[in-house]
Amino acid sequence: MESERIETFINYLDQRISSIQEDTLRLIADDRRDEANFEKIRANIFQIVKTMLQASARISQEESERVSFLESNIALFQETWEGYLMKAKEHGDDLKIVQEQTRLEALAEIQDVLKKTWR
């Protein structure tokens, strides 16, 4: 059985995924495909984090261990994407810059809620 905080966090992720998907559909309807694609990236980050949290149940049933697993994986993603962002800036790849910034913004939002939930 999931702890109340884990359930709350998963519900938050589900709500954000749903909200972002609605925004994506609205952007597509407005013929704003580039923006819609960035929203798809954002939704994907929330889905990845949700999947990682659910997978953490196979590692441990202890809430603290599951949260530590999630935090360490988020830190790895952040480090990787910051590296990609630096490379994109070095090469002047505007599309890649915005993609990496979108990933990092989503991750920052998730980290903020994660800290508020467990700290």
Coordinates of C-alpha atoms in Angstrom, one line a residue:
M1 CA 0.0 0.0 0.0
E2 CA 1.3 3.4 -1.0
S3 CA 1.9 6.0 1.7
E4 CA -0.4 9.0 1.7
R5 CA 2.4 11.3 0.6
I6 CA 3.4 9.1 -2.3
E7 CA -0.2 8.9 -3.4
T8 CA -0.5 12.7 -3.1
F9 CA 2.6 13.2 -5.2
I10 CA 1.4 10.7 -7.9
N11 CA -1.9 12.5 -8.0
Y12 CA -0.1 15.8 -8.5
L13 CA 1.9 14.3 -11.4
D14 CA -1.3 12.9 -12.9
Q15 CA -3.0 16.3 -12.7
R16 CA -0.1 18.1 -14.3
I17 CA 0.2 15.5 -17.1
S18 CA -3.6 15.9 -17.8
S19 CA -3.4 19.7 -17.6
I20 CA -0.4 19.8 -20.0
Q21 CA -2.1 17.4 -22.4
E22 CA -5.1 19.7 -22.5
D23 CA -2.8 22.7 -23.2
T24 CA -1.1 20.7 -26.0
L25 CA -4.4 19.9 -27.7
R26 CA -5.4 23.6 -27.4
L27 CA -2.1 24.7 -29.0
I28 CA -2.5 22.1 -31.8
A29 CA -6.1 23.4 -32.4
D30 CA -4.6 27.0 -32.6
D31 CA -2.1 25.7 -35.2
R32 CA 0.8 26.3 -32.7
R33 CA 2.6 23.0 -33.3
D34 CA 6.0 24.1 -32.1
E35 CA 4.6 25.2 -28.7
A36 CA 2.6 22.0 -28.6
N37 CA 5.7 20.0 -29.1
F38 CA 7.4 21.7 -26.1
E39 CA 4.4 20.9 -24.0
K40 CA 4.6 17.2 -25.1
I41 CA 8.2 17.3 -23.8
R42 CA 7.0 18.8 -20.5
A43 CA 4.3 16.1 -20.1
N44 CA 6.9 13.4 -20.9
I45 CA 9.1 14.6 -18.0
F46 CA 6.2 14.3 -15.5
Q47 CA 5.4 10.9 -16.9
I48 CA 9.0 9.7 -16.5
V49 CA 9.1 10.9 -12.9
K50 CA 5.8 9.1 -12.2
T51 CA 7.1 5.9 -13.7
M52 CA 10.3 6.1 -11.7
L53 CA 8.4 6.6 -8.5
Q54 CA 6.2 3.6 -9.2
A55 CA 9.2 1.5 -10.2
S56 CA 10.9 2.5 -6.9
A57 CA 8.4 0.2 -5.1
R58 CA 10.3 -2.8 -6.6
I59 CA 13.5 -1.4 -4.8
S60 CA 12.0 -0.8 -1.4
Q61 CA 8.7 -0.4 0.4
E62 CA 10.3 2.2 2.6
E63 CA 9.0 5.7 1.7
S64 CA 12.3 7.4 2.5
E65 CA 14.3 5.0 0.3
R66 CA 11.8 5.4 -2.6
V67 CA 12.1 9.2 -2.3
S68 CA 15.9 9.0 -2.2
F69 CA 15.9 6.8 -5.3
L70 CA 13.7 9.4 -7.0
E71 CA 15.8 12.4 -5.9
S72 CA 19.0 10.8 -7.1
N73 CA 17.6 9.9 -10.5
I74 CA 16.2 13.5 -10.9
A75 CA 19.6 14.8 -10.0
L76 CA 21.1 12.6 -12.8
F77 CA 18.6 13.9 -15.3
Q78 CA 19.2 17.5 -14.3
E79 CA 23.0 17.1 -14.7
T80 CA 22.6 15.4 -18.1
W81 CA 20.2 18.0 -19.4
E82 CA 22.3 20.9 -18.1
G83 CA 25.2 19.4 -20.1
Y84 CA 23.0 19.1 -23.2
L85 CA 21.9 22.8 -22.7
M86 CA 25.5 23.9 -22.5
K87 CA 26.3 22.1 -25.8
A88 CA 23.3 23.5 -27.5
K89 CA 24.3 27.0 -26.5
E90 CA 27.9 26.4 -27.7
H91 CA 26.5 25.3 -31.1
G92 CA 23.8 28.0 -31.3
D93 CA 21.1 25.4 -31.7
D94 CA 18.0 27.4 -30.6
L95 CA 15.6 24.5 -30.9
K96 CA 17.7 22.3 -28.7
I97 CA 18.2 25.1 -26.2
V98 CA 14.4 25.6 -25.8
Q99 CA 13.9 21.8 -25.6
E100 CA 16.5 21.4 -22.8
Q101 CA 15.2 24.5 -21.0
T102 CA 11.7 23.0 -21.1
R103 CA 13.0 19.7 -19.6
L104 CA 14.8 21.6 -16.8
E105 CA 11.8 23.8 -16.1
A106 CA 9.6 20.8 -15.7
L107 CA 12.2 19.1 -13.5
A108 CA 12.5 22.2 -11.3
E109 CA 8.8 22.3 -10.8
I110 CA 8.8 18.6 -9.8
Q111 CA 11.7 19.1 -7.4
D112 CA 10.0 22.0 -5.8
V113 CA 6.8 20.0 -5.1
L114 CA 8.9 17.0 -4.0
K115 CA 10.7 19.1 -1.4
K116 CA 7.5 20.6 -0.2
T117 CA 6.0 17.1 0.1
W118 CA 8.8 15.5 2.0
R119 CA 10.9 18.2 3.7

